[in-house]
């Protein structure tokens, strides 16, 4: 018993670092999708992304800063409904995402010259990033906080609620900027949230140690 107790702190430390490594990975994937494929085409990545695009369009606020402001404003809800651990993880995730958006925007351009390909690859990377975050019990920020709250208290898959809430925000964004955006944004949300729904409940066999370490859900 004592031997097991001595091992517990080390196990907790490994679990902590694994969790935050995965949160950072999901956040970087999000930032890559937004900074390289979506935001340069004014395609909202989600509800917070829609408001981010509007802040940039109206006031010229950099995408990375506007995204952090929108996401951070939702942390009060996360703290109240999800607890301090999820709130800290969400703050860490949105900060890494915002930094990633800024770095990718400044250093990388999309290799494609067609918006349809940007939309496709942006949606794929966005969905992967969100799925990794949600599997760690961490919101992807913004409206993802509300989706995670719904998932926790109503047992509804967060990918489904994300799609419908974000859809309303996309209509507002498209009305202000250009109507084509709503079509692109809805396609992005359908593709990315479909990936989230597929991957959120995936079970990884324990014997596959490396994959389990990377995917991070028991």
Short mmCIF file of N, CA and C in Angstrom, two decimals, residues 33-191:
data_model
loop_
_atom_site.label_atom_id
_atom_site.label_comp_id
_atom_site.label_asym_id
_atom_site.label_seq_id
_atom_site.Cartn_x
_atom_site.Cartn_y
_atom_site.Cartn_z
N UNK A 33 -5.14 26.08 -38.38
CA UNK A 33 -6.32 26.14 -39.25
C UNK A 33 -6.80 27.57 -39.44
N UNK A 34 -6.84 28.32 -38.35
CA UNK A 34 -7.34 29.69 -38.41
C UNK A 34 -6.36 30.62 -39.13
N UNK A 35 -5.09 30.58 -38.72
CA UNK A 35 -4.11 31.55 -39.22
C UNK A 35 -3.70 31.34 -40.66
N UNK A 36 -3.74 30.09 -41.14
CA UNK A 36 -3.27 29.80 -42.49
C UNK A 36 -4.41 29.68 -43.49
N UNK A 37 -5.51 29.04 -43.10
CA UNK A 37 -6.55 28.70 -44.07
C UNK A 37 -7.84 29.52 -43.94
N UNK A 38 -8.28 29.81 -42.71
CA UNK A 38 -9.62 30.37 -42.53
C UNK A 38 -9.64 31.89 -42.44
N UNK A 39 -8.95 32.46 -41.46
CA UNK A 39 -9.02 33.91 -41.26
C UNK A 39 -8.53 34.72 -42.45
N UNK A 40 -7.50 34.30 -43.19
CA UNK A 40 -7.11 35.08 -44.37
C UNK A 40 -8.23 35.20 -45.40
N UNK A 41 -9.17 34.26 -45.38
CA UNK A 41 -10.33 34.32 -46.29
C UNK A 41 -11.57 34.86 -45.60
N UNK A 42 -11.41 35.38 -44.37
CA UNK A 42 -12.52 35.91 -43.57
C UNK A 42 -13.59 34.83 -43.31
N UNK A 43 -13.15 33.59 -43.19
CA UNK A 43 -14.07 32.50 -42.86
C UNK A 43 -14.06 32.31 -41.35
N UNK A 44 -15.17 32.53 -40.65
CA UNK A 44 -15.19 32.33 -39.20
C UNK A 44 -14.95 30.87 -38.84
N UNK A 45 -14.13 30.65 -37.84
CA UNK A 45 -13.85 29.28 -37.41
C UNK A 45 -14.89 28.76 -36.43
N UNK A 46 -15.73 29.65 -35.92
CA UNK A 46 -16.73 29.30 -34.94
C UNK A 46 -17.42 30.56 -34.47
N UNK A 47 -18.17 30.45 -33.38
CA UNK A 47 -18.87 31.62 -32.86
C UNK A 47 -17.92 32.73 -32.48
N UNK A 48 -16.90 32.40 -31.67
CA UNK A 48 -15.90 33.40 -31.30
C UNK A 48 -15.14 33.87 -32.53
N UNK A 49 -14.91 32.94 -33.48
CA UNK A 49 -14.25 33.32 -34.72
C UNK A 49 -15.07 34.32 -35.52
N UNK A 50 -16.40 34.15 -35.48
CA UNK A 50 -17.26 35.10 -36.17
C UNK A 50 -17.14 36.50 -35.59
N UNK A 51 -17.18 36.58 -34.26
CA UNK A 51 -17.02 37.88 -33.61
C UNK A 51 -15.60 38.43 -33.82
N UNK A 52 -14.62 37.53 -33.91
CA UNK A 52 -13.24 37.95 -34.18
C UNK A 52 -13.14 38.61 -35.54
N UNK A 53 -13.76 37.99 -36.54
CA UNK A 53 -13.76 38.56 -37.89
C UNK A 53 -14.44 39.92 -37.89
N UNK A 54 -15.54 40.06 -37.13
CA UNK A 54 -16.24 41.35 -37.07
C UNK A 54 -15.38 42.42 -36.41
N UNK A 55 -14.70 42.08 -35.32
CA UNK A 55 -13.83 43.06 -34.65
C UNK A 55 -12.70 43.50 -35.57
N UNK A 56 -12.15 42.56 -36.32
CA UNK A 56 -11.10 42.92 -37.28
C UNK A 56 -11.66 43.79 -38.41
N UNK A 57 -12.85 43.46 -38.87
CA UNK A 57 -13.47 44.17 -39.98
C UNK A 57 -13.86 45.59 -39.58
N UNK A 58 -14.43 45.73 -38.38
CA UNK A 58 -14.90 47.04 -37.92
C UNK A 58 -13.77 47.93 -37.39
N UNK A 59 -12.89 47.35 -36.57
CA UNK A 59 -11.93 48.17 -35.83
C UNK A 59 -10.47 47.89 -36.18
N UNK A 60 -10.22 46.94 -37.06
CA UNK A 60 -8.84 46.63 -37.44
C UNK A 60 -8.03 45.96 -36.35
N UNK A 61 -8.71 45.38 -35.35
CA UNK A 61 -8.00 44.67 -34.28
C UNK A 61 -7.39 43.40 -34.86
N UNK A 62 -6.11 43.12 -34.60
CA UNK A 62 -5.49 41.90 -35.12
C UNK A 62 -6.30 40.66 -34.75
N UNK A 63 -6.33 39.70 -35.66
CA UNK A 63 -7.12 38.50 -35.43
C UNK A 63 -6.73 37.80 -34.13
N UNK A 64 -5.42 37.69 -33.88
CA UNK A 64 -4.97 36.95 -32.69
C UNK A 64 -5.45 37.62 -31.41
N UNK A 65 -5.37 38.96 -31.34
CA UNK A 65 -5.81 39.68 -30.14
C UNK A 65 -7.32 39.63 -30.00
N UNK A 66 -8.04 39.84 -31.09
CA UNK A 66 -9.50 39.80 -31.05
C UNK A 66 -9.99 38.42 -30.63
N UNK A 67 -9.31 37.38 -31.11
CA UNK A 67 -9.70 36.02 -30.75
C UNK A 67 -9.50 35.78 -29.26
N UNK A 68 -8.38 36.25 -28.72
CA UNK A 68 -8.12 36.05 -27.30
C UNK A 68 -9.14 36.81 -26.45
N UNK A 69 -9.48 38.03 -26.85
CA UNK A 69 -10.47 38.82 -26.11
C UNK A 69 -11.82 38.10 -26.08
N UNK A 70 -12.26 37.61 -27.23
CA UNK A 70 -13.55 36.94 -27.30
C UNK A 70 -13.56 35.66 -26.47
N UNK A 71 -12.47 34.91 -26.57
CA UNK A 71 -12.41 33.65 -25.82
C UNK A 71 -12.31 33.89 -24.32
N UNK A 72 -11.46 34.83 -23.93
CA UNK A 72 -11.26 35.10 -22.51
C UNK A 72 -12.54 35.58 -21.84
N UNK A 73 -13.38 36.28 -22.60
CA UNK A 73 -14.62 36.80 -22.03
C UNK A 73 -15.58 35.68 -21.63
N UNK A 74 -15.38 34.49 -22.19
CA UNK A 74 -16.24 33.35 -21.88
C UNK A 74 -15.75 32.57 -20.66
N UNK A 75 -14.59 32.91 -20.14
CA UNK A 75 -14.01 32.12 -19.05
C UNK A 75 -14.83 32.20 -17.76
N UNK A 76 -15.57 33.28 -17.59
CA UNK A 76 -16.41 33.39 -16.41
C UNK A 76 -17.44 32.27 -16.38
N UNK A 77 -18.02 31.98 -17.56
CA UNK A 77 -18.96 30.87 -17.66
C UNK A 77 -18.26 29.54 -17.38
N UNK A 78 -17.07 29.39 -17.91
CA UNK A 78 -16.33 28.15 -17.71
C UNK A 78 -16.03 27.93 -16.23
N UNK A 79 -15.64 28.98 -15.54
CA UNK A 79 -15.30 28.85 -14.12
C UNK A 79 -16.52 28.47 -13.30
N UNK A 80 -17.66 29.07 -13.63
CA UNK A 80 -18.88 28.82 -12.85
C UNK A 80 -19.42 27.41 -13.09
N UNK A 81 -19.45 26.99 -14.36
CA UNK A 81 -20.12 25.73 -14.71
C UNK A 81 -19.18 24.53 -14.79
N UNK A 82 -17.92 24.76 -15.15
CA UNK A 82 -17.02 23.65 -15.42
C UNK A 82 -15.95 23.46 -14.36
N UNK A 83 -15.78 24.46 -13.49
CA UNK A 83 -14.79 24.34 -12.43
C UNK A 83 -13.44 24.95 -12.81
N UNK A 84 -12.58 25.09 -11.81
CA UNK A 84 -11.32 25.80 -12.01
C UNK A 84 -10.36 25.06 -12.94
N UNK A 85 -10.35 23.72 -12.88
CA UNK A 85 -9.41 22.97 -13.72
C UNK A 85 -9.71 23.18 -15.20
N UNK A 86 -10.98 23.07 -15.57
CA UNK A 86 -11.35 23.28 -16.96
C UNK A 86 -11.10 24.72 -17.39
N UNK A 87 -11.33 25.67 -16.47
CA UNK A 87 -11.11 27.08 -16.78
C UNK A 87 -9.64 27.35 -17.03
N UNK A 88 -8.76 26.82 -16.18
CA UNK A 88 -7.33 27.01 -16.37
C UNK A 88 -6.87 26.38 -17.67
N UNK A 89 -7.38 25.18 -17.95
CA UNK A 89 -7.03 24.51 -19.20
C UNK A 89 -7.51 25.30 -20.41
N UNK A 90 -8.73 25.86 -20.31
CA UNK A 90 -9.27 26.66 -21.40
C UNK A 90 -8.45 27.92 -21.62
N UNK A 91 -8.08 28.60 -20.53
CA UNK A 91 -7.25 29.80 -20.65
C UNK A 91 -5.92 29.48 -21.30
N UNK A 92 -5.31 28.38 -20.88
CA UNK A 92 -4.05 27.95 -21.49
C UNK A 92 -4.25 27.66 -22.98
N UNK A 93 -5.33 26.95 -23.30
CA UNK A 93 -5.59 26.58 -24.68
C UNK A 93 -5.83 27.79 -25.58
N UNK A 94 -6.65 28.75 -25.12
CA UNK A 94 -6.94 29.89 -25.98
C UNK A 94 -5.72 30.80 -26.13
N UNK A 95 -4.87 30.84 -25.10
CA UNK A 95 -3.65 31.63 -25.21
C UNK A 95 -2.71 31.01 -26.24
N UNK A 96 -2.54 29.69 -26.19
CA UNK A 96 -1.70 29.01 -27.18
C UNK A 96 -2.29 29.16 -28.58
N UNK A 97 -3.62 29.06 -28.69
CA UNK A 97 -4.27 29.24 -29.99
C UNK A 97 -4.02 30.62 -30.55
N UNK A 98 -4.18 31.66 -29.71
CA UNK A 98 -3.99 33.04 -30.17
C UNK A 98 -2.54 33.30 -30.60
N UNK A 99 -1.60 32.78 -29.82
CA UNK A 99 -0.19 32.93 -30.19
C UNK A 99 0.09 32.20 -31.50
N UNK A 100 -0.51 31.01 -31.65
CA UNK A 100 -0.31 30.23 -32.88
C UNK A 100 -0.88 30.96 -34.09
N UNK A 101 -2.07 31.54 -33.94
CA UNK A 101 -2.66 32.31 -35.05
C UNK A 101 -1.72 33.41 -35.48
N UNK A 102 -1.19 34.14 -34.51
CA UNK A 102 -0.29 35.25 -34.81
C UNK A 102 0.97 34.77 -35.53
N UNK A 103 1.56 33.69 -35.04
CA UNK A 103 2.79 33.16 -35.64
C UNK A 103 2.54 32.61 -37.04
N UNK A 104 1.48 31.84 -37.19
CA UNK A 104 1.19 31.24 -38.50
C UNK A 104 0.80 32.31 -39.51
N UNK A 105 0.05 33.32 -39.07
CA UNK A 105 -0.32 34.41 -39.97
C UNK A 105 0.90 35.13 -40.52
N UNK A 106 1.89 35.34 -39.65
CA UNK A 106 3.07 36.10 -40.03
C UNK A 106 4.08 35.28 -40.83
N UNK A 107 4.08 33.96 -40.65
CA UNK A 107 5.16 33.16 -41.24
C UNK A 107 4.72 32.20 -42.34
N UNK A 108 3.43 31.88 -42.42
CA UNK A 108 2.98 30.89 -43.40
C UNK A 108 1.83 31.43 -44.23
N UNK A 109 1.85 31.07 -45.50
CA UNK A 109 0.73 31.34 -46.39
C UNK A 109 0.16 30.01 -46.87
N UNK A 110 -1.10 30.00 -47.16
CA UNK A 110 -1.72 28.77 -47.67
C UNK A 110 -1.03 28.36 -48.97
N UNK A 111 -0.74 27.07 -49.13
CA UNK A 111 -0.13 26.61 -50.39
C UNK A 111 -1.12 26.54 -51.53
N UNK A 112 -2.39 26.81 -51.24
CA UNK A 112 -3.43 26.70 -52.26
C UNK A 112 -3.85 28.09 -52.74
N UNK A 113 -4.33 28.13 -53.96
CA UNK A 113 -4.81 29.39 -54.53
C UNK A 113 -6.32 29.40 -54.70
N UNK A 114 -6.97 28.38 -54.17
CA UNK A 114 -8.43 28.27 -54.30
C UNK A 114 -9.05 28.21 -52.91
N UNK A 115 -10.07 29.01 -52.70
CA UNK A 115 -10.69 29.11 -51.38
C UNK A 115 -11.32 27.78 -50.94
N UNK A 116 -11.76 26.98 -51.89
CA UNK A 116 -12.39 25.70 -51.54
C UNK A 116 -11.39 24.77 -50.85
N UNK A 117 -10.14 24.78 -51.31
CA UNK A 117 -9.11 23.94 -50.69
C UNK A 117 -8.73 24.49 -49.32
N UNK A 118 -8.67 25.81 -49.19
CA UNK A 118 -8.42 26.41 -47.87
C UNK A 118 -9.53 26.02 -46.90
N UNK A 119 -10.76 26.06 -47.38
CA UNK A 119 -11.90 25.70 -46.54
C UNK A 119 -11.82 24.24 -46.10
N UNK A 120 -11.47 23.36 -47.03
CA UNK A 120 -11.38 21.94 -46.73
C UNK A 120 -10.32 21.65 -45.68
N UNK A 121 -9.10 22.12 -45.93
CA UNK A 121 -8.01 21.80 -45.00
C UNK A 121 -8.14 22.57 -43.69
N UNK A 122 -8.68 23.78 -43.74
CA UNK A 122 -8.93 24.52 -42.51
C UNK A 122 -9.94 23.80 -41.63
N UNK A 123 -10.99 23.25 -42.24
CA UNK A 123 -12.01 22.52 -41.49
C UNK A 123 -11.45 21.26 -40.86
N UNK A 124 -10.61 20.54 -41.61
CA UNK A 124 -10.02 19.30 -41.10
C UNK A 124 -9.14 19.57 -39.88
N UNK A 125 -8.22 20.52 -40.01
CA UNK A 125 -7.32 20.82 -38.90
C UNK A 125 -8.07 21.42 -37.72
N UNK A 126 -9.09 22.22 -38.01
CA UNK A 126 -9.89 22.80 -36.93
C UNK A 126 -10.62 21.70 -36.16
N UNK A 127 -11.24 20.77 -36.88
CA UNK A 127 -11.95 19.67 -36.22
C UNK A 127 -11.04 18.80 -35.39
N UNK A 128 -9.85 18.51 -35.90
CA UNK A 128 -8.88 17.72 -35.14
C UNK A 128 -8.48 18.44 -33.86
N UNK A 129 -8.21 19.74 -33.96
CA UNK A 129 -7.80 20.51 -32.78
C UNK A 129 -8.88 20.56 -31.73
N UNK A 130 -10.11 20.82 -32.14
CA UNK A 130 -11.22 20.90 -31.19
C UNK A 130 -11.45 19.55 -30.52
N UNK A 131 -11.38 18.47 -31.30
CA UNK A 131 -11.59 17.14 -30.74
C UNK A 131 -10.56 16.81 -29.67
N UNK A 132 -9.30 17.14 -29.93
CA UNK A 132 -8.24 16.89 -28.94
C UNK A 132 -8.53 17.66 -27.66
N UNK A 133 -8.94 18.92 -27.79
CA UNK A 133 -9.22 19.74 -26.61
C UNK A 133 -10.41 19.20 -25.81
N UNK A 134 -11.50 18.90 -26.50
CA UNK A 134 -12.69 18.44 -25.80
C UNK A 134 -12.47 17.09 -25.11
N UNK A 135 -11.63 16.26 -25.68
CA UNK A 135 -11.34 14.97 -25.05
C UNK A 135 -10.56 15.14 -23.75
N UNK A 136 -9.93 16.29 -23.58
CA UNK A 136 -9.23 16.59 -22.34
C UNK A 136 -10.12 17.32 -21.34
N UNK A 137 -11.42 17.48 -21.69
CA UNK A 137 -12.34 18.21 -20.82
C UNK A 137 -12.08 19.70 -20.81
N UNK A 138 -11.45 20.18 -21.88
CA UNK A 138 -11.11 21.59 -22.01
C UNK A 138 -11.86 22.16 -23.21
N UNK A 139 -12.49 23.30 -23.01
CA UNK A 139 -13.19 23.95 -24.11
C UNK A 139 -12.19 24.51 -25.10
N UNK A 140 -12.61 24.59 -26.37
CA UNK A 140 -11.77 25.23 -27.37
C UNK A 140 -11.92 26.75 -27.33
N UNK A 141 -12.62 27.24 -26.31
CA UNK A 141 -12.80 28.68 -26.15
C UNK A 141 -14.11 29.15 -26.77
N UNK A 142 -14.47 30.39 -26.45
CA UNK A 142 -15.65 30.99 -27.05
C UNK A 142 -16.90 30.15 -26.84
N UNK A 143 -17.60 29.87 -27.93
CA UNK A 143 -18.85 29.12 -27.87
C UNK A 143 -18.60 27.67 -27.44
N UNK A 144 -17.36 27.21 -27.60
CA UNK A 144 -17.02 25.88 -27.13
C UNK A 144 -17.26 25.71 -25.65
N UNK A 145 -17.15 26.80 -24.88
CA UNK A 145 -17.46 26.76 -23.45
C UNK A 145 -18.91 26.36 -23.25
N UNK A 146 -19.81 27.00 -24.00
CA UNK A 146 -21.23 26.70 -23.88
C UNK A 146 -21.50 25.26 -24.31
N UNK A 147 -20.84 24.83 -25.40
CA UNK A 147 -21.03 23.45 -25.88
C UNK A 147 -20.58 22.44 -24.84
N UNK A 148 -19.48 22.73 -24.16
CA UNK A 148 -18.98 21.81 -23.15
C UNK A 148 -19.90 21.79 -21.93
N UNK A 149 -20.47 22.94 -21.58
CA UNK A 149 -21.43 23.00 -20.47
C UNK A 149 -22.67 22.16 -20.81
N UNK A 150 -23.16 22.30 -22.05
CA UNK A 150 -24.32 21.51 -22.48
C UNK A 150 -23.99 20.03 -22.44
N UNK A 151 -22.78 19.68 -22.91
CA UNK A 151 -22.38 18.27 -22.91
C UNK A 151 -22.31 17.71 -21.49
N UNK A 152 -21.88 18.54 -20.55
CA UNK A 152 -21.72 18.09 -19.17
C UNK A 152 -23.06 17.90 -18.47
N UNK A 153 -23.98 18.84 -18.68
CA UNK A 153 -25.22 18.82 -17.91
C UNK A 153 -26.40 18.18 -18.65
N UNK A 154 -26.34 18.16 -19.98
CA UNK A 154 -27.46 17.61 -20.74
C UNK A 154 -27.09 16.34 -21.50
N UNK A 155 -25.82 15.94 -21.41
CA UNK A 155 -25.34 14.73 -22.08
C UNK A 155 -25.61 14.77 -23.58
N UNK A 156 -25.37 15.93 -24.18
CA UNK A 156 -25.52 16.11 -25.62
C UNK A 156 -24.13 16.25 -26.22
N UNK A 157 -23.87 15.55 -27.32
CA UNK A 157 -22.57 15.63 -27.97
C UNK A 157 -22.24 17.09 -28.28
N UNK A 158 -21.07 17.58 -27.84
CA UNK A 158 -20.73 19.00 -28.03
C UNK A 158 -20.62 19.41 -29.48
N UNK A 159 -20.30 18.46 -30.37
CA UNK A 159 -20.21 18.80 -31.78
C UNK A 159 -21.54 19.27 -32.34
N UNK A 160 -22.64 18.66 -31.88
CA UNK A 160 -23.97 19.02 -32.36
C UNK A 160 -24.38 20.41 -31.91
N UNK A 161 -24.19 20.71 -30.62
CA UNK A 161 -24.59 22.03 -30.13
C UNK A 161 -23.69 23.13 -30.71
N UNK A 162 -22.41 22.82 -30.93
CA UNK A 162 -21.51 23.80 -31.55
C UNK A 162 -22.03 24.24 -32.91
N UNK A 163 -22.50 23.28 -33.69
CA UNK A 163 -22.95 23.58 -35.05
C UNK A 163 -24.11 24.57 -35.04
N UNK A 164 -25.12 24.32 -34.20
CA UNK A 164 -26.32 25.16 -34.24
C UNK A 164 -26.10 26.54 -33.63
N UNK A 165 -25.34 26.61 -32.54
CA UNK A 165 -25.07 27.92 -31.94
C UNK A 165 -24.23 28.78 -32.87
N UNK A 166 -23.20 28.18 -33.43
CA UNK A 166 -22.32 28.93 -34.33
C UNK A 166 -23.05 29.37 -35.60
N UNK A 167 -24.01 28.56 -36.04
CA UNK A 167 -24.75 28.90 -37.25
C UNK A 167 -25.44 30.25 -37.15
N UNK A 168 -26.01 30.53 -35.99
CA UNK A 168 -26.69 31.82 -35.78
C UNK A 168 -25.69 32.97 -35.88
N UNK A 169 -24.53 32.78 -35.27
CA UNK A 169 -23.51 33.83 -35.29
C UNK A 169 -22.98 34.05 -36.71
N UNK A 170 -22.89 32.99 -37.49
CA UNK A 170 -22.42 33.11 -38.87
C UNK A 170 -23.37 33.96 -39.71
N UNK A 171 -24.65 33.79 -39.48
CA UNK A 171 -25.63 34.58 -40.23
C UNK A 171 -25.42 36.07 -39.95
N UNK A 172 -25.18 36.42 -38.69
CA UNK A 172 -24.93 37.82 -38.32
C UNK A 172 -23.66 38.33 -39.00
N UNK A 173 -22.59 37.53 -38.96
CA UNK A 173 -21.32 37.92 -39.57
C UNK A 173 -21.48 38.10 -41.08
N UNK A 174 -22.18 37.19 -41.72
CA UNK A 174 -22.37 37.28 -43.16
C UNK A 174 -23.20 38.50 -43.55
N UNK A 175 -24.19 38.82 -42.70
CA UNK A 175 -25.03 39.99 -42.97
C UNK A 175 -24.20 41.27 -42.96
N UNK A 176 -23.24 41.34 -42.05
CA UNK A 176 -22.40 42.53 -41.93
C UNK A 176 -21.36 42.62 -43.04
N UNK A 177 -20.72 41.49 -43.38
CA UNK A 177 -19.60 41.52 -44.32
C UNK A 177 -20.06 41.15 -45.73
N UNK A 178 -20.31 39.86 -45.96
CA UNK A 178 -20.78 39.42 -47.28
C UNK A 178 -21.48 38.07 -47.09
N UNK A 179 -22.57 37.87 -47.83
CA UNK A 179 -23.41 36.71 -47.58
C UNK A 179 -22.73 35.38 -47.92
N UNK A 180 -21.74 35.42 -48.83
CA UNK A 180 -21.05 34.18 -49.16
C UNK A 180 -20.38 33.55 -47.94
N UNK A 181 -20.05 34.39 -46.95
CA UNK A 181 -19.36 33.90 -45.76
C UNK A 181 -20.20 32.87 -45.02
N UNK A 182 -21.50 33.07 -44.97
CA UNK A 182 -22.33 32.14 -44.19
C UNK A 182 -22.28 30.74 -44.79
N UNK A 183 -22.23 30.65 -46.10
CA UNK A 183 -22.14 29.34 -46.74
C UNK A 183 -20.80 28.68 -46.42
N UNK A 184 -19.72 29.46 -46.56
CA UNK A 184 -18.40 28.93 -46.27
C UNK A 184 -18.27 28.54 -44.80
N UNK A 185 -18.80 29.39 -43.92
CA UNK A 185 -18.70 29.13 -42.49
C UNK A 185 -19.50 27.91 -42.08
N UNK A 186 -20.69 27.76 -42.65
CA UNK A 186 -21.51 26.59 -42.33
C UNK A 186 -20.88 25.30 -42.84
N UNK A 187 -20.28 25.36 -44.01
CA UNK A 187 -19.56 24.18 -44.52
C UNK A 187 -18.41 23.84 -43.58
N UNK A 188 -17.67 24.87 -43.15
CA UNK A 188 -16.56 24.66 -42.22
C UNK A 188 -17.05 24.04 -40.92
N UNK A 189 -18.15 24.56 -40.40
CA UNK A 189 -18.68 24.03 -39.15
C UNK A 189 -19.22 22.63 -39.31
N UNK A 190 -19.89 22.37 -40.42
CA UNK A 190 -20.40 21.01 -40.64
C UNK A 190 -19.24 20.01 -40.69
N UNK A 191 -18.20 20.35 -41.45
CA UNK A 191 -17.06 19.44 -41.61
C UNK A 191 -16.31 19.27 -40.29
#
